[in-house]
Amino acid sequence: MINPEEGLCGPVSLDNAQTVLFSTGNNAFFANRTASTGLGPYFVATGCGSCHTSDNRGHPFTILTRFGQSDTLGNTFLNEGAPQLGTFALPGFMPEAIPPGATSTKLIAPITAGVGFLEAVPDSEILNIAAANANNSDGVRGHPNWDTIPHFAIILNGSNPRADGKWICRFGRKGAVYSILQQVANAYNRDMGITSTYMPYNPYNYLDQTLQEVSAPEVDNATFASVVFYCTALQTPEQRNATDSTVVYGNTLFTQIGCATCHRQTMTTGYSPIAALIWVQASTTIIPKVRRRHLNGVRRRCGAWDWRPMYRAGLPI
């Protein structure tokens, strides 16, 4: 179990059963996988904690590469292993490579602490913020990122589809992931090459056609669920020197010059199965993008609500 005094944070207030589940998820989150426990054959890291050190953001040694999308029509390199490159390969397997003509970008894993609060924010809160900023005289705009969701998604409380069947997504660098469950499934599969009930096939490498089918999920449902709960129940870290006069003055200026228009300092959560996350004024921020654009041609839209908690700024990685 991580010591909050040594790591970034611990859990929110939990009952006894939830504490046990959190501890189980903590152990699985920081466990290192090997080939015998499902790792690979292509992977970026051997465990969640390899990238999210002490629940924090990633570091330069665990940069991941996304590739294959240069317009709004979708990723045309899915048959060549897109959207993510497996940086490493197990012995006997040919390493992955970015196919000719594919654009790419390098990313660092975001912070995991506090994501449960973000998931508990209902769609109505996000839509109200977008509506309030729609006619800002300074031109600052933002709109939710509506996207399709995977078949295994469990619908979040306060989440409703648009008429075209798309849902508001809020996780990942481009706000393209619907829930923590989906994010964990993606991480196991794309970051570690580990299959689950939700994503039962290994990442595809067009340079290596010898890969065999996986007969059973390489992470069991109970372990998977404990990791989802662990991420959901992580507390946000406390601000350092919150009462320092310079910090207080900086916070005042932050609002006065309009930074808080984009970087929302608080949002109100809705219902959550974790009591400590219900109806909370969460100290997080949300950054609406000003215009539609592409990030090195990887995602089809960057005009989403781009979740970037300000509490990670200035914290050691």
PDB file of C-alpha atoms in Angstrom, residues 79-235:
ATOM      1  CA  ASN A  79      -4.361  -2.438 -40.135  1.00  0.00           C
ATOM      2  CA  GLU A  80      -0.754  -1.449 -39.487  1.00  0.00           C
ATOM      3  CA  GLY A  81      -1.043  -1.391 -35.713  1.00  0.00           C
ATOM      4  CA  ALA A  82      -2.441   2.095 -35.037  1.00  0.00           C
ATOM      5  CA  PRO A  83      -3.209   3.984 -32.924  1.00  0.00           C
ATOM      6  CA  GLN A  84      -0.324   3.176 -30.546  1.00  0.00           C
ATOM      7  CA  LEU A  85       3.210   1.957 -31.039  1.00  0.00           C
ATOM      8  CA  GLY A  86       4.527  -0.836 -28.859  1.00  0.00           C
ATOM      9  CA  THR A  87       7.931   0.555 -27.876  1.00  0.00           C
ATOM     10  CA  PHE A  88       9.279  -2.808 -26.737  1.00  0.00           C
ATOM     11  CA  ALA A  89       8.808  -6.447 -27.769  1.00  0.00           C
ATOM     12  CA  LEU A  90       9.365  -9.766 -26.041  1.00  0.00           C
ATOM     13  CA  PRO A  91      12.230 -11.945 -27.286  1.00  0.00           C
ATOM     14  CA  GLY A  92      11.317 -13.726 -30.514  1.00  0.00           C
ATOM     15  CA  PHE A  93       8.906 -11.052 -31.725  1.00  0.00           C
ATOM     16  CA  MET A  94       9.656  -8.433 -34.335  1.00  0.00           C
ATOM     17  CA  PRO A  95       9.439  -4.900 -32.893  1.00  0.00           C
ATOM     18  CA  GLU A  96       6.684  -2.633 -34.109  1.00  0.00           C
ATOM     19  CA  ALA A  97       7.445   0.289 -36.406  1.00  0.00           C
ATOM     20  CA  ILE A  98       5.509   3.308 -37.594  1.00  0.00           C
ATOM     21  CA  PRO A  99       4.423   2.531 -41.158  1.00  0.00           C
ATOM     22  CA  PRO A 100       5.546   4.813 -44.006  1.00  0.00           C
ATOM     23  CA  GLY A 101       3.332   7.841 -44.442  1.00  0.00           C
ATOM     24  CA  ALA A 102       1.845   7.786 -40.940  1.00  0.00           C
ATOM     25  CA  THR A 103       1.991  10.901 -38.794  1.00  0.00           C
ATOM     26  CA  SER A 104       2.884  10.464 -35.134  1.00  0.00           C
ATOM     27  CA  THR A 105       3.239  12.241 -31.822  1.00  0.00           C
ATOM     28  CA  LYS A 106       4.893  11.427 -28.503  1.00  0.00           C
ATOM     29  CA  LEU A 107       2.923  11.721 -25.254  1.00  0.00           C
ATOM     30  CA  ILE A 108       3.524  11.484 -21.516  1.00  0.00           C
ATOM     31  CA  ALA A 109       0.965   9.700 -19.350  1.00  0.00           C
ATOM     32  CA  PRO A 110      -1.306  12.103 -17.419  1.00  0.00           C
ATOM     33  CA  ILE A 111      -1.744  12.139 -13.659  1.00  0.00           C
ATOM     34  CA  THR A 112      -4.110   9.532 -12.203  1.00  0.00           C
ATOM     35  CA  ALA A 113      -4.850  11.197  -8.859  1.00  0.00           C
ATOM     36  CA  GLY A 114      -8.291  12.786  -8.742  1.00  0.00           C
ATOM     37  CA  VAL A 115      -9.729  11.234 -11.906  1.00  0.00           C
ATOM     38  CA  GLY A 116     -12.650   9.790  -9.949  1.00  0.00           C
ATOM     39  CA  PHE A 117     -13.846  13.319  -9.246  1.00  0.00           C
ATOM     40  CA  LEU A 118     -13.714  14.136 -12.956  1.00  0.00           C
ATOM     41  CA  GLU A 119     -15.700  11.028 -13.830  1.00  0.00           C
ATOM     42  CA  ALA A 120     -18.370  11.968 -11.277  1.00  0.00           C
ATOM     43  CA  VAL A 121     -18.990  15.369 -12.893  1.00  0.00           C
ATOM     44  CA  PRO A 122     -22.315  15.037 -14.756  1.00  0.00           C
ATOM     45  CA  ASP A 123     -22.745  16.031 -18.382  1.00  0.00           C
ATOM     46  CA  SER A 124     -25.018  18.887 -17.333  1.00  0.00           C
ATOM     47  CA  GLU A 125     -22.131  20.599 -15.516  1.00  0.00           C
ATOM     48  CA  ILE A 126     -19.947  20.439 -18.607  1.00  0.00           C
ATOM     49  CA  LEU A 127     -22.723  21.589 -20.918  1.00  0.00           C
ATOM     50  CA  ASN A 128     -23.538  24.526 -18.630  1.00  0.00           C
ATOM     51  CA  ILE A 129     -19.917  25.669 -18.716  1.00  0.00           C
ATOM     52  CA  ALA A 130     -19.884  25.435 -22.503  1.00  0.00           C
ATOM     53  CA  ALA A 131     -23.126  27.422 -22.756  1.00  0.00           C
ATOM     54  CA  ALA A 132     -21.872  30.109 -20.376  1.00  0.00           C
ATOM     55  CA  ASN A 133     -18.763  30.640 -22.510  1.00  0.00           C
ATOM     56  CA  ALA A 134     -20.539  30.537 -25.858  1.00  0.00           C
ATOM     57  CA  ASN A 135     -20.719  34.316 -26.231  1.00  0.00           C
ATOM     58  CA  ASN A 136     -17.596  35.445 -24.396  1.00  0.00           C
ATOM     59  CA  SER A 137     -16.356  38.739 -25.785  1.00  0.00           C
ATOM     60  CA  ASP A 138     -12.732  37.607 -25.438  1.00  0.00           C
ATOM     61  CA  GLY A 139     -13.291  34.790 -27.909  1.00  0.00           C
ATOM     62  CA  VAL A 140     -12.496  31.990 -25.468  1.00  0.00           C
ATOM     63  CA  ARG A 141     -14.648  29.010 -26.354  1.00  0.00           C
ATOM     64  CA  GLY A 142     -14.967  25.379 -25.491  1.00  0.00           C
ATOM     65  CA  HIS A 143     -17.259  22.519 -26.330  1.00  0.00           C
ATOM     66  CA  PRO A 144     -17.600  18.949 -25.069  1.00  0.00           C
ATOM     67  CA  ASN A 145     -16.031  16.180 -27.083  1.00  0.00           C
ATOM     68  CA  TRP A 146     -18.874  13.942 -28.287  1.00  0.00           C
ATOM     69  CA  ASP A 147     -17.629  10.571 -29.474  1.00  0.00           C
ATOM     70  CA  THR A 148     -18.648   6.968 -29.896  1.00  0.00           C
ATOM     71  CA  ILE A 149     -18.013   4.652 -26.959  1.00  0.00           C
ATOM     72  CA  PRO A 150     -16.974   0.976 -26.894  1.00  0.00           C
ATOM     73  CA  HIS A 151     -19.529  -1.801 -26.569  1.00  0.00           C
ATOM     74  CA  PHE A 152     -18.289  -2.683 -23.075  1.00  0.00           C
ATOM     75  CA  ALA A 153     -18.755   0.818 -21.649  1.00  0.00           C
ATOM     76  CA  ILE A 154     -20.830   1.077 -18.490  1.00  0.00           C
ATOM     77  CA  ILE A 155     -22.948   4.218 -18.746  1.00  0.00           C
ATOM     78  CA  LEU A 156     -21.961   6.830 -16.165  1.00  0.00           C
ATOM     79  CA  ASN A 157     -24.462   8.490 -13.883  1.00  0.00           C
ATOM     80  CA  GLY A 158     -25.557  11.821 -15.341  1.00  0.00           C
ATOM     81  CA  SER A 159     -24.360  10.852 -18.815  1.00  0.00           C
ATOM     82  CA  ASN A 160     -26.712  10.971 -21.791  1.00  0.00           C
ATOM     83  CA  PRO A 161     -26.188  10.409 -25.515  1.00  0.00           C
ATOM     84  CA  ARG A 162     -26.698  12.999 -28.188  1.00  0.00           C
ATOM     85  CA  ALA A 163     -29.212  12.406 -30.982  1.00  0.00           C
ATOM     86  CA  ASP A 164     -26.460  10.891 -33.149  1.00  0.00           C
ATOM     87  CA  GLY A 165     -25.608   8.296 -30.478  1.00  0.00           C
ATOM     88  CA  LYS A 166     -22.386   9.952 -29.315  1.00  0.00           C
ATOM     89  CA  TRP A 167     -21.483  10.609 -25.688  1.00  0.00           C
ATOM     90  CA  ILE A 168     -19.411  13.229 -23.869  1.00  0.00           C
ATOM     91  CA  CYS A 169     -15.899  11.876 -23.322  1.00  0.00           C
ATOM     92  CA  ARG A 170     -13.443  13.389 -20.886  1.00  0.00           C
ATOM     93  CA  PHE A 171     -10.248  11.341 -20.380  1.00  0.00           C
ATOM     94  CA  GLY A 172      -7.017  11.012 -22.305  1.00  0.00           C
ATOM     95  CA  ARG A 173      -4.932  13.669 -23.969  1.00  0.00           C
ATOM     96  CA  LYS A 174      -7.655  14.552 -26.432  1.00  0.00           C
ATOM     97  CA  GLY A 175     -10.649  13.943 -24.211  1.00  0.00           C
ATOM     98  CA  ALA A 176     -11.534  10.910 -26.326  1.00  0.00           C
ATOM     99  CA  VAL A 177     -12.031   8.300 -23.587  1.00  0.00           C
ATOM    100  CA  TYR A 178     -15.440   7.945 -21.979  1.00  0.00           C
ATOM    101  CA  SER A 179     -14.666   6.445 -18.574  1.00  0.00           C
ATOM    102  CA  ILE A 180     -11.973   5.197 -16.215  1.00  0.00           C
ATOM    103  CA  LEU A 181     -12.982   1.629 -17.107  1.00  0.00           C
ATOM    104  CA  GLN A 182     -12.269   2.299 -20.783  1.00  0.00           C
ATOM    105  CA  GLN A 183      -8.994   4.030 -19.907  1.00  0.00           C
ATOM    106  CA  VAL A 184      -7.843   1.042 -17.834  1.00  0.00           C
ATOM    107  CA  ALA A 185      -8.812  -1.395 -20.623  1.00  0.00           C
ATOM    108  CA  ASN A 186      -6.824   0.697 -23.115  1.00  0.00           C
ATOM    109  CA  ALA A 187      -3.833   0.858 -20.779  1.00  0.00           C
ATOM    110  CA  TYR A 188      -3.692  -2.878 -20.153  1.00  0.00           C
ATOM    111  CA  ASN A 189      -4.042  -3.659 -23.847  1.00  0.00           C
ATOM    112  CA  ARG A 190      -2.037  -0.938 -25.587  1.00  0.00           C
ATOM    113  CA  ASP A 191       0.514  -0.059 -22.912  1.00  0.00           C
ATOM    114  CA  MET A 192       1.224  -3.580 -21.635  1.00  0.00           C
ATOM    115  CA  GLY A 193      -0.125  -5.908 -24.332  1.00  0.00           C
ATOM    116  CA  ILE A 194      -2.419  -7.550 -21.777  1.00  0.00           C
ATOM    117  CA  THR A 195      -5.822  -8.787 -22.877  1.00  0.00           C
ATOM    118  CA  SER A 196      -8.983  -8.504 -20.805  1.00  0.00           C
ATOM    119  CA  THR A 197     -12.642  -9.403 -21.091  1.00  0.00           C
ATOM    120  CA  TYR A 198     -13.136  -5.939 -22.529  1.00  0.00           C
ATOM    121  CA  MET A 199     -10.279  -5.968 -25.058  1.00  0.00           C
ATOM    122  CA  PRO A 200      -9.608  -9.683 -25.737  1.00  0.00           C
ATOM    123  CA  TYR A 201      -7.101  -9.358 -28.599  1.00  0.00           C
ATOM    124  CA  ASN A 202      -3.420  -8.475 -28.499  1.00  0.00           C
ATOM    125  CA  PRO A 203      -2.288  -5.308 -30.310  1.00  0.00           C
ATOM    126  CA  TYR A 204      -1.615  -5.994 -33.988  1.00  0.00           C
ATOM    127  CA  ASN A 205       1.828  -5.691 -35.577  1.00  0.00           C
ATOM    128  CA  TYR A 206       1.674  -5.712 -39.369  1.00  0.00           C
ATOM    129  CA  LEU A 207       5.376  -6.653 -39.490  1.00  0.00           C
ATOM    130  CA  ASP A 208       4.829  -9.869 -37.532  1.00  0.00           C
ATOM    131  CA  GLN A 209       2.116 -12.294 -38.639  1.00  0.00           C
ATOM    132  CA  THR A 210       3.076 -15.130 -36.265  1.00  0.00           C
ATOM    133  CA  LEU A 211       1.119 -13.919 -33.231  1.00  0.00           C
ATOM    134  CA  GLN A 212      -1.258 -16.535 -31.869  1.00  0.00           C
ATOM    135  CA  GLU A 213      -4.728 -15.914 -30.460  1.00  0.00           C
ATOM    136  CA  VAL A 214      -4.999 -15.543 -26.680  1.00  0.00           C
ATOM    137  CA  SER A 215      -7.243 -18.271 -25.314  1.00  0.00           C
ATOM    138  CA  ALA A 216      -8.265 -16.448 -22.118  1.00  0.00           C
ATOM    139  CA  PRO A 217      -8.011 -12.888 -20.739  1.00  0.00           C
ATOM    140  CA  GLU A 218      -4.558 -12.191 -19.297  1.00  0.00           C
ATOM    141  CA  VAL A 219      -5.978 -10.012 -16.516  1.00  0.00           C
ATOM    142  CA  ASP A 220      -8.939 -11.479 -14.666  1.00  0.00           C
ATOM    143  CA  ASN A 221     -12.100  -9.483 -14.070  1.00  0.00           C
ATOM    144  CA  ALA A 222     -11.571  -9.140 -10.310  1.00  0.00           C
ATOM    145  CA  THR A 223      -8.063  -7.698 -10.705  1.00  0.00           C
ATOM    146  CA  PHE A 224      -9.238  -5.430 -13.499  1.00  0.00           C
ATOM    147  CA  ALA A 225     -12.127  -4.134 -11.388  1.00  0.00           C
ATOM    148  CA  SER A 226      -9.825  -3.460  -8.443  1.00  0.00           C
ATOM    149  CA  VAL A 227      -7.557  -1.306 -10.609  1.00  0.00           C
ATOM    150  CA  VAL A 228     -10.559   0.660 -11.898  1.00  0.00           C
ATOM    151  CA  PHE A 229     -11.680   1.210  -8.303  1.00  0.00           C
ATOM    152  CA  TYR A 230      -8.181   2.174  -7.208  1.00  0.00           C
ATOM    153  CA  CYS A 231      -7.967   4.889  -9.868  1.00  0.00           C
ATOM    154  CA  THR A 232     -11.492   6.090  -9.123  1.00  0.00           C
ATOM    155  CA  ALA A 233     -10.894   6.401  -5.374  1.00  0.00           C
ATOM    156  CA  LEU A 234      -7.602   8.312  -5.508  1.00  0.00           C
ATOM    157  CA  GLN A 235      -7.693  11.607  -3.663  1.00  0.00           C
TER     158      GLN A 235
END
